[in-house]
Structure formats: structure tokens, C-alpha cells
Coordinates of C-alpha atoms and ligand atoms in Angstrom, one line a residue:
M9 CA -18.1 53.1 -16.0
T10 CA -18.0 53.6 -12.2
L11 CA -18.4 57.3 -12.0
D12 CA -21.6 58.7 -10.6
V13 CA -22.2 61.1 -13.5
Q14 CA -25.1 61.3 -16.0
F15 CA -23.7 62.4 -19.3
M16 CA -25.9 63.8 -22.1
P17 CA -25.3 63.8 -25.8
G18 CA -25.8 67.5 -26.8
P19 CA -23.4 70.4 -26.6
E20 CA -25.4 72.0 -23.8
F21 CA -24.0 69.3 -21.4
A22 CA -20.4 70.2 -22.3
A23 CA -21.1 74.0 -21.9
A24 CA -22.7 73.4 -18.5
A25 CA -19.9 71.1 -17.3
D26 CA -17.3 73.7 -18.3
R27 CA -19.2 76.4 -16.3
D28 CA -19.1 74.1 -13.3
D29 CA -15.5 73.1 -13.8
P30 CA -13.2 74.5 -11.0
F31 CA -10.3 74.1 -13.4
A32 CA -11.8 76.1 -16.3
G33 CA -9.5 79.1 -15.4
F34 CA -6.4 77.0 -15.6
R35 CA -6.7 76.8 -19.4
D36 CA -5.9 80.5 -19.7
R37 CA -2.5 79.8 -18.1
F38 CA -1.4 77.9 -21.2
H39 CA -0.8 78.8 -24.8
I40 CA -3.3 76.8 -26.8
P41 CA -2.3 76.2 -30.5
Q42 CA -4.6 77.9 -33.0
I43 CA -6.1 76.5 -36.1
P44 CA -5.5 78.4 -39.4
A45 CA -9.1 79.6 -39.6
G46 CA -8.6 81.1 -36.1
G47 CA -9.7 79.7 -32.8
D48 CA -8.3 77.1 -30.4
A49 CA -7.3 73.7 -31.8
V50 CA -8.6 70.6 -29.9
Y51 CA -5.2 69.7 -28.4
F52 CA -5.3 66.1 -27.3
T53 CA -1.6 65.4 -27.5
G54 CA -0.6 66.5 -24.0
N55 CA 0.6 62.9 -23.6
S56 CA 3.3 63.6 -26.2
L57 CA 4.2 67.3 -25.6
G58 CA 2.4 69.3 -23.0
L59 CA 1.4 72.9 -23.7
Q60 CA 3.5 75.9 -22.7
P61 CA 2.6 77.6 -19.4
R62 CA 2.4 81.3 -20.0
T63 CA 4.8 81.9 -17.2
A64 CA 7.5 79.7 -18.8
R65 CA 8.9 82.5 -21.0
E66 CA 9.1 84.9 -18.0
Y67 CA 10.9 82.3 -15.9
I68 CA 13.4 81.5 -18.6
N69 CA 13.9 85.2 -19.4
A70 CA 14.7 85.9 -15.7
E71 CA 17.6 83.4 -16.0
L72 CA 18.8 85.0 -19.2
D73 CA 18.7 88.4 -17.5
D74 CA 20.7 87.2 -14.5
W75 CA 23.2 85.5 -16.8
A76 CA 23.6 88.8 -18.7
R77 CA 23.9 90.8 -15.5
L78 CA 26.0 88.5 -13.4
G79 CA 27.9 86.0 -15.5
V80 CA 29.4 83.3 -13.4
E81 CA 28.2 85.1 -10.2
G82 CA 24.7 83.9 -11.0
H83 CA 25.6 80.6 -9.5
L84 CA 25.4 82.3 -6.1
H85 CA 23.6 85.6 -6.7
A86 CA 20.9 85.1 -9.3
H87 CA 17.4 85.7 -8.0
H88 CA 17.1 82.0 -8.0
P89 CA 20.8 80.9 -7.6
W90 CA 21.9 78.3 -10.0
L91 CA 24.0 76.3 -7.6
P92 CA 21.0 74.9 -5.7
Y93 CA 18.5 75.5 -8.6
H94 CA 17.4 71.9 -8.9
E95 CA 16.3 72.0 -5.3
F96 CA 13.6 74.6 -6.2
V97 CA 11.6 71.9 -7.9
T98 CA 12.2 69.0 -5.4
G99 CA 9.2 69.7 -3.1
S100 CA 6.8 69.9 -6.1
L101 CA 8.2 66.7 -7.7
A102 CA 7.9 64.9 -4.3
R103 CA 4.2 65.9 -4.0
L104 CA 3.6 65.0 -7.6
V105 CA 4.8 61.4 -7.3
G106 CA 4.0 60.7 -3.6
A107 CA 7.6 60.8 -2.4
K108 CA 9.7 62.4 0.3
P109 CA 12.0 65.2 -0.9
I110 CA 15.1 63.0 -0.3
E111 CA 13.7 60.5 -2.8
V112 CA 13.5 62.7 -5.9
V113 CA 15.6 64.9 -8.1
A114 CA 15.3 66.5 -11.5
M115 CA 18.1 65.5 -13.8
N116 CA 19.1 64.5 -17.4
S117 CA 16.5 62.9 -19.7
L118 CA 14.4 59.8 -19.3
T119 CA 16.3 57.1 -21.1
V120 CA 19.6 58.3 -19.7
N121 CA 18.1 58.0 -16.2
L122 CA 16.8 54.5 -16.9
H123 CA 20.3 53.5 -17.7
L124 CA 21.8 55.2 -14.6
L125 CA 19.2 53.5 -12.4
M126 CA 19.7 50.1 -14.0
V127 CA 23.4 50.4 -13.2
S128 CA 22.4 50.5 -9.6
F129 CA 19.3 48.4 -9.5
Y130 CA 19.8 45.7 -12.1
R131 CA 22.4 43.4 -10.5
P132 CA 21.9 40.0 -12.1
T133 CA 23.5 36.9 -10.7
P134 CA 23.4 33.5 -12.6
E135 CA 20.5 32.4 -10.5
R136 CA 18.5 35.6 -10.7
C137 CA 19.1 37.6 -13.9
K138 CA 15.9 38.3 -15.8
I139 CA 14.1 41.5 -16.5
V140 CA 10.3 41.7 -16.9
I141 CA 8.8 44.4 -19.1
E142 CA 5.5 44.7 -21.0
K143 CA 5.5 43.5 -24.6
G144 CA 5.1 46.6 -26.7
A145 CA 6.9 48.8 -24.1
F146 CA 8.0 52.1 -25.5
P147 CA 10.9 51.4 -27.9
S148 CA 13.5 53.4 -25.9
D149 CA 12.8 51.3 -22.8
Q150 CA 13.0 48.1 -24.8
Y151 CA 16.4 49.2 -26.3
A152 CA 17.7 50.4 -22.9
V153 CA 16.7 47.1 -21.2
E154 CA 18.1 44.9 -24.0
S155 CA 21.4 46.8 -24.1
Q156 CA 21.8 46.4 -20.3
I157 CA 21.2 42.7 -20.7
K158 CA 23.8 42.6 -23.4
V159 CA 26.4 44.3 -21.2
W160 CA 25.8 41.8 -18.4
S161 CA 25.7 38.8 -20.7
S162 CA 29.0 39.7 -22.2
A163 CA 30.5 40.3 -18.7
F164 CA 29.1 36.9 -17.6
R165 CA 30.7 35.3 -20.6
R166 CA 34.1 36.9 -20.0
L167 CA 34.0 36.1 -16.3
S168 CA 32.4 32.7 -16.7
G169 CA 35.3 31.0 -15.0
E170 CA 34.6 33.0 -11.9
V171 CA 30.9 33.5 -11.9
G172 CA 30.1 29.9 -13.0
P173 CA 26.9 28.6 -14.6
A174 CA 23.6 28.7 -12.8
K175 CA 23.3 26.1 -10.1
A176 CA 21.6 22.9 -11.3
G177 CA 17.8 23.1 -10.6
T178 CA 17.5 26.9 -10.8
P179 CA 14.8 28.0 -13.2
N180 CA 17.0 29.5 -15.9
D181 CA 20.2 28.9 -17.7
G182 CA 22.1 31.7 -16.0
T183 CA 21.9 34.1 -19.0
P184 CA 20.4 37.5 -18.5
S185 CA 17.3 37.7 -20.6
L186 CA 14.0 39.4 -21.0
I187 CA 10.5 38.3 -20.1
E188 CA 7.8 40.2 -22.0
L189 CA 4.3 40.3 -20.5
T190 CA 1.8 39.6 -23.3
P191 CA -1.9 40.0 -23.3
R192 CA -4.1 36.9 -23.7
D193 CA -5.1 35.9 -27.2
G194 CA -7.7 38.3 -28.6
E195 CA -7.1 40.9 -25.8
A196 CA -5.3 44.2 -26.1
T197 CA -4.3 44.9 -22.5
L198 CA -2.8 42.9 -19.7
R199 CA -4.8 41.5 -16.8
T200 CA -3.4 42.3 -13.4
E201 CA -3.9 38.7 -12.2
D202 CA -1.7 37.5 -15.1
I203 CA 1.1 39.9 -14.3
L204 CA 1.0 38.9 -10.6
E205 CA 0.8 35.2 -11.5
L206 CA 3.9 35.4 -13.7
I207 CA 5.9 37.1 -11.0
E208 CA 4.7 34.4 -8.5
R209 CA 5.7 31.7 -10.9
E210 CA 9.1 33.0 -12.2
G211 CA 10.0 35.4 -9.4
E212 CA 13.0 33.5 -8.2
S213 CA 14.7 34.0 -11.6
I214 CA 13.7 37.7 -11.9
A215 CA 16.2 40.4 -11.0
L216 CA 14.2 43.4 -12.1
I217 CA 10.6 44.2 -12.9
L218 CA 10.5 47.4 -15.0
L219 CA 7.0 48.4 -16.3
G220 CA 5.5 51.6 -17.5
G221 CA 3.1 53.2 -14.9
V222 CA 0.8 53.7 -17.9
N223 CA 1.5 52.0 -21.2
Y224 CA 2.1 54.6 -23.9
Y225 CA 0.2 52.6 -26.6
T226 CA -2.9 51.2 -24.9
G227 CA -3.2 53.8 -22.1
Q228 CA -3.5 51.0 -19.6
A229 CA -2.4 51.9 -16.0
F230 CA -0.8 49.1 -14.0
D231 CA -1.5 48.3 -10.4
M232 CA 1.9 49.5 -9.2
A233 CA 1.2 48.8 -5.5
A234 CA 0.2 45.1 -6.1
I235 CA 3.1 44.5 -8.6
T236 CA 5.6 46.0 -6.2
E237 CA 4.3 43.9 -3.3
V238 CA 4.4 40.6 -5.1
G239 CA 7.7 41.5 -6.7
H240 CA 9.3 42.2 -3.4
S241 CA 7.8 39.0 -1.9
K242 CA 9.8 37.1 -4.5
G243 CA 13.0 39.1 -3.9
C244 CA 12.8 41.2 -7.1
V245 CA 13.7 44.8 -7.5
V246 CA 10.7 46.8 -8.8
G247 CA 11.0 50.0 -10.9
F248 CA 8.5 52.0 -13.0
D249 CA 8.8 54.2 -16.0
L250 CA 6.3 57.0 -15.3
A251 CA 6.6 58.9 -18.6
H252 CA 2.8 58.6 -19.0
A253 CA 1.9 58.5 -15.4
A254 CA 3.6 61.6 -13.8
G255 CA 1.1 64.4 -13.8
N256 CA -1.6 62.0 -15.1
L257 CA -2.2 59.6 -12.2
E258 CA -2.1 60.1 -8.4
L259 CA 1.1 58.3 -7.4
K260 CA 2.2 57.1 -4.0
L261 CA 5.7 55.8 -4.8
H262 CA 6.9 56.0 -1.2
D263 CA 4.0 54.2 0.3
W264 CA 3.9 51.6 -2.5
D265 CA 7.5 50.9 -1.6
V266 CA 8.7 51.1 -5.2
D267 CA 12.5 50.8 -5.4
F268 CA 13.0 53.4 -8.2
A269 CA 11.2 55.3 -10.9
A270 CA 12.0 57.7 -13.7
W271 CA 9.9 60.0 -15.9
C272 CA 10.2 62.7 -18.5
S273 CA 8.6 66.1 -17.9
Y274 CA 7.6 67.3 -21.4
K275 CA 4.5 65.2 -21.6
Y276 CA 1.9 65.7 -18.9
L277 CA 4.3 67.9 -16.9
N278 CA 4.5 70.6 -19.6
S279 CA 8.2 71.5 -19.3
G280 CA 8.8 71.9 -23.0
P281 CA 10.6 69.9 -25.7
G282 CA 13.5 67.9 -24.3
G283 CA 12.7 69.1 -20.8
I284 CA 14.7 67.9 -17.8
A285 CA 13.5 64.6 -16.4
G286 CA 13.1 63.2 -12.9
I287 CA 13.9 60.2 -10.8
F288 CA 12.7 58.6 -7.6
V289 CA 14.9 56.3 -5.4
H290 CA 13.1 55.0 -2.3
E291 CA 14.4 56.3 1.0
R292 CA 15.4 52.7 1.9
H293 CA 18.2 53.1 -0.6
A294 CA 19.1 56.7 0.3
R295 CA 22.3 55.6 2.1
S296 CA 23.1 52.5 0.2
F297 CA 26.4 53.8 -0.8
D298 CA 27.6 50.4 -1.6
L299 CA 25.2 50.2 -4.6
P300 CA 27.2 50.4 -7.8
R301 CA 26.6 53.6 -9.6
F302 CA 28.0 55.8 -12.3
A303 CA 29.3 58.9 -10.6
G304 CA 29.7 62.6 -11.4
W305 CA 30.6 65.7 -9.5
W306 CA 26.9 66.9 -9.0
G307 CA 26.2 63.7 -7.1
H308 CA 29.0 64.5 -4.7
D309 CA 28.5 65.7 -1.2
K310 CA 27.6 69.4 -1.4
A311 CA 29.8 70.5 1.5
T312 CA 33.0 69.3 -0.1
R313 CA 32.1 69.3 -3.8
F314 CA 34.2 72.4 -4.5
L315 CA 37.2 71.1 -2.7
M316 CA 37.6 69.1 -5.9
G317 CA 39.0 66.1 -4.1
P318 CA 39.8 62.8 -5.9
E319 CA 37.4 60.6 -3.9
F320 CA 33.7 60.5 -4.7
V321 CA 31.5 61.0 -1.7
P322 CA 27.9 60.5 -2.8
L323 CA 25.0 62.6 -1.5
A324 CA 22.3 60.7 0.4
G325 CA 19.2 60.1 -1.6
A326 CA 18.2 60.6 -5.2
E327 CA 20.6 63.6 -5.5
G328 CA 23.5 61.2 -5.2
W329 CA 22.6 59.9 -8.7
Q330 CA 23.2 63.3 -10.4
L331 CA 26.2 63.6 -12.8
S332 CA 26.3 67.1 -14.2
N333 CA 25.3 70.5 -13.2
P334 CA 21.8 70.9 -14.6
P335 CA 20.4 73.0 -17.5
I336 CA 18.9 76.0 -15.7
F337 CA 16.7 77.2 -18.6
Q338 CA 15.0 73.8 -18.6
L339 CA 14.6 73.8 -14.8
A340 CA 13.1 77.3 -15.1
A341 CA 10.4 76.0 -17.5
L342 CA 9.8 73.1 -15.2
R343 CA 9.4 75.4 -12.2
A344 CA 6.7 77.4 -14.1
S345 CA 4.8 74.2 -14.8
L346 CA 5.1 72.6 -11.4
E347 CA 3.8 75.8 -9.7
I348 CA 0.5 75.2 -11.5
F349 CA 0.4 71.5 -10.4
D350 CA 1.0 72.6 -6.8
E351 CA -2.0 74.9 -7.1
A352 CA -4.2 72.4 -8.8
T353 CA -3.1 69.3 -6.8
M354 CA -3.2 65.8 -8.2
P355 CA -6.3 64.5 -6.4
R356 CA -8.4 67.3 -7.7
L357 CA -6.9 67.1 -11.2
R358 CA -7.5 63.4 -11.3
A359 CA -11.1 63.8 -10.3
K360 CA -11.7 66.0 -13.3
S361 CA -9.6 63.8 -15.5
E362 CA -11.7 60.7 -14.8
R363 CA -14.9 62.7 -15.6
L364 CA -13.4 64.1 -18.8
T365 CA -12.2 60.8 -20.1
C366 CA -15.5 59.0 -19.2
Y367 CA -17.3 61.7 -21.1
L368 CA -15.1 61.1 -24.1
E369 CA -15.8 57.4 -23.8
Y370 CA -19.5 58.0 -23.5
L371 CA -19.6 60.3 -26.6
L372 CA -17.6 57.8 -28.7
G373 CA -20.1 55.1 -27.6
Q374 CA -22.9 57.3 -29.0
I375 CA -21.4 57.1 -32.5
A376 CA -23.1 54.2 -34.3
T377 CA -20.2 52.5 -36.0
D378 CA -18.1 49.4 -35.7
R379 CA -15.1 51.0 -37.4
I380 CA -13.5 52.1 -34.2
E381 CA -13.0 50.4 -30.8
V382 CA -11.4 51.8 -27.6
I383 CA -8.7 49.4 -26.5
T384 CA -7.9 51.3 -23.2
P385 CA -9.5 49.6 -20.2
A386 CA -13.0 50.9 -19.4
D387 CA -12.2 50.9 -15.6
P388 CA -11.0 54.4 -14.7
Q389 CA -8.7 52.8 -12.1
Q390 CA -6.8 51.1 -15.0
R391 CA -6.2 54.1 -17.1
G392 CA -5.1 57.8 -17.0
C393 CA -6.6 60.4 -19.3
Q394 CA -5.7 58.8 -22.6
L395 CA -8.0 56.7 -24.7
S396 CA -6.5 54.6 -27.5
I397 CA -8.9 54.1 -30.4
R398 CA -8.2 51.2 -32.7
V399 CA -9.4 51.8 -36.3
R400 CA -10.7 48.9 -38.3
D401 CA -8.6 47.9 -41.3
A402 CA -5.9 50.4 -40.1
D403 CA -7.8 53.1 -42.0
K404 CA -5.5 56.1 -41.5
Q405 CA -7.9 58.4 -43.5
I406 CA -9.9 58.8 -40.4
F407 CA -6.9 60.2 -38.6
D408 CA -6.0 62.5 -41.5
A409 CA -9.6 63.7 -41.6
I410 CA -9.7 64.7 -37.9
T411 CA -6.3 66.3 -38.2
A412 CA -7.5 68.4 -41.1
R413 CA -10.4 69.6 -38.9
G414 CA -8.1 71.1 -36.2
V415 CA -7.7 68.1 -33.9
F416 CA -4.3 67.3 -32.5
A417 CA -4.2 63.5 -31.9
D418 CA -1.6 61.0 -32.9
W419 CA -1.5 57.9 -35.0
R420 CA 0.5 55.0 -33.7
E421 CA 1.2 52.1 -36.1
P422 CA -0.3 49.9 -36.9
D423 CA -3.9 51.1 -36.3
V424 CA -4.3 53.3 -33.2
I425 CA -5.3 56.9 -32.7
R426 CA -4.3 58.2 -29.3
V427 CA -6.3 61.0 -27.7
A428 CA -5.5 62.5 -24.3
P429 CA -7.9 65.1 -22.8
V430 CA -5.7 66.8 -20.2
P431 CA -7.6 68.1 -17.2
L432 CA -5.4 71.2 -16.7
Y433 CA -6.2 72.7 -20.1
N434 CA -8.8 70.7 -22.0
S435 CA -12.4 71.4 -21.6
F436 CA -15.6 69.3 -21.9
S437 CA -16.3 71.4 -25.0
D438 CA -13.0 70.2 -26.5
V439 CA -14.2 66.6 -25.9
F440 CA -17.6 67.4 -27.5
R441 CA -16.0 69.0 -30.6
F442 CA -13.7 66.0 -30.9
S443 CA -16.7 63.6 -30.9
E444 CA -18.4 65.7 -33.6
V445 CA -15.3 65.7 -35.8
I446 CA -14.5 62.0 -35.5
G447 CA -18.2 61.3 -35.9
E448 CA -18.2 63.1 -39.3
A449 CA -15.0 61.4 -40.3
L450 CA -16.6 58.1 -39.7
R451 CA -19.7 58.9 -41.8
Ligands
PLP503 C1 8.2 59.4 -24.0 C2 8.8 58.2 -23.5 C3 10.2 58.0 -23.6 C4 11.1 59.0 -24.2 O1 12.4 58.9 -23.8 P1 13.4 60.2 -23.8 O2 14.6 59.7 -23.2 O3 12.7 61.3 -23.0 O4 13.6 60.6 -25.2 C5 10.8 56.8 -23.0 N1 10.0 55.9 -22.5 C6 8.6 56.0 -22.4 C7 7.8 55.0 -21.7 C8 8.0 57.2 -22.9 O5 6.7 57.3 -22.9

């Protein structure tokens, strides 16, 4: 633990920490699920579905009202006109991920966006055709990447006369394939040195490195700056899936020189179930109009979009990857949430988050048992707010017992309970209560 904080075991510490917490008031801006007996649940699943900002309903209702009042005219005359509506969240998204406004846009959902970005940024050749992901990546990412590889493999086979096999002496057989980063024997998470060493060793054959910013299962945060730097030095394209990083970590995508990124907004970003996702494309690529891409009218130059011409003229920057006109109700909910992030700001949120998670780790350490083990890295730099608790013998009864006591956590097969104290709306007292409940379940 590197934080300069002295934690104490009793409930008084939690109460005092909550009194001193500059974010304590933010909790009231969210609807906290209630337990049947009355009172707030301990909601530690903001990494799965963030809570509803109290303003979300009002913002969605405003759009319903404008639709009722104006019909199609709402595109131009709604209080927040629908035509440029996605632009209302661009500034906030840029601040959130450390980007310039031209580098981000809200659109679609996460897996869709991963595919759209791979169409542009996974361009294998027989010499350089592999993709690197983490073993145990989120299944949707695994499926997306494998299906992209299949599309290319079959194209290579069909075109084999023209493309030709890999040149003799190149480090692969010219077939697009996957490299999965795997922890060392007996270890649960990856070592940065091992990730960088693999890229150094195999980089010439790697077309794309696509890792999670934070792994959904272990809670491990990767060193995105170092991975990007080494990847680029070997000529690889580097992208990140920030589903578990956006709204959780301080990100500096522009400065880190990341090529592209995508994230969903219903986890830490509290935009509601199925909420509209976001992408980042580095400014370097903003005018790379020769990049292959799947096109749709919303990615077309705004000045001439409604001339409805036959030729696609892409917008510069991330907006040029849009396909369809966006879902306004989802954008309204996202606006409600991002306003709160703008007020809180990520550096301050992150400071509380580190303290909250270290406190959770400390209290778990006070429980005298060998039946649980935290597999998330102990170094705050290598994690976000989530801790993943491995349960010995995959004893799911412990999870069932804490659930019955009003704790929202989740069970991930085969043997992990994930808990995410979220700095915007979770308190030190939540963490204390959780430690009591799991302590009892273990006794
Ligand atoms: C949550 C999550 C997803 C979910 O994908 P959707 O397209 O939003 O359903 C994908 N990848 C990762 C890493 C996730 O954490």
C-alpha cells in the first residue's frame, strides 16, 4: 500500500472518513437501491451497471416533451436540438479520457464500435497479421477479435494468388492469428515487463495490440503509456477497450499516443442499461481519409450531409466513424451523468477512489481467514476501484450469503467475487458494512 493513510478497524473510522469526504454530497445525486427491510443497499456493482443520476429522468423527459411538442422540428428547435445532440457530450468525454474534442464521439455500443475501429485499424499483411489480447479478455472482445481474424483469413485464402504467402524468414506463417498474454504459472495477473517483452520479441509480426485498460475479471489496470510506446516502436497499432477504465482511472489517451479506444458508458459512466458508447481516434488519424472504414450518413461532412449526394465525404476526426443518427434518450441520460463527472473531475475522484479501495483491502486483511484472497494487484497504480476476491474451493455460498444481507457484488466463474466501491456514490461506511457482512459469511 503506497497511500499515506492510517486506517483503523472500527466503524468510527468510516464515519469520520465520510464526514471529511468532499464527495459525500454526490451520493445524493443518485438513486441508491434499497434493501427489502429498508435502507440503502451496499451497491458494489457500479462496474457492471452504474446507478441512475437523479437528473437522468428529467433530461429524458425534456426530450420526450420536445418530441411531443415539435415532432420532426425537434431536430432543429428542441431546447437541445437533436441534429447536433451528440456534440453536447463531446467536451465532457474528451476531458474524461484525456483527449481533444476532435478525437472523441458518442456512438453505438461497445462491441459494435470495436468492430468498426478494427475495420480501420486492423490491416493485416502476410508479414504482420497478429492481434495481441489478454488471455481471459471479456468474451465479447474475444469473439470480436476472433471473428475479425476469420474475415481476414478467409480473404487471404481467397486472394492467396495475389497476396502470396509470408516472405521466407518472417516470424509467422502469414495467417492472421491471436496472441494471448498469459500470467506466469501460479500468478493471477500479468506483469508489465512480460507484456513489453512479448511485444519486443514478436512485434514485427503484430498488426494490432488490443487490451483492456482494466481487465474486467482481475481488476488489473495496464500501463497503457508504456504498452503504446513499445508497440509503436515495433510498428504495431495500439488500441484499448476502456469499458472498465472510463470513469474509473485518470486517462491521457492523447498524450499516451494511443491510436484508438472504445468504451461503454453504462458501467462507471452511469448512462443506464444499454447506454450509448464512446470512441477515441487519435488526432494523428483525424484526416486519414484513406483508412478503410464502414461508412454511414452521420459520418458524412455536416455541411453537405443533407444534400444527400451519392459520394461519401467523411468528417474529420472521430465523428467520421459515425454511421447513424444517434439515440437521443440515451444521449440525454449520458449528459446527466457526464455533468456530474465534470463537476467532480477525474483527478479528485481518483484520489478518493484509491483511498476507498485501499480501505477495503485493509479491512479484508483484518479478517482472519485463508478462505479468500484478493487477486487484484496491491499497487494502486495497477488497479482501479475494483477488487476481485478469489474464494477457496469456489465456495459460492459466501457470495449467496452476502447477497442475502443486502450487498450487491457479482460472482464470476469459476471462483471470483468482484466488488467495486465507486467514489462518486459509495461511502467508507459502505466499505465497512461490506467487511462486516463478508466477515460473518466467512465465520
Ligand atoms: C462490459 C464489456 C463489454 C460489453 O459489450 P457491449 O457491446 O456493451 O455489450 C465488452 N467488453 C468489455 C471489456 C466489457 O467490460
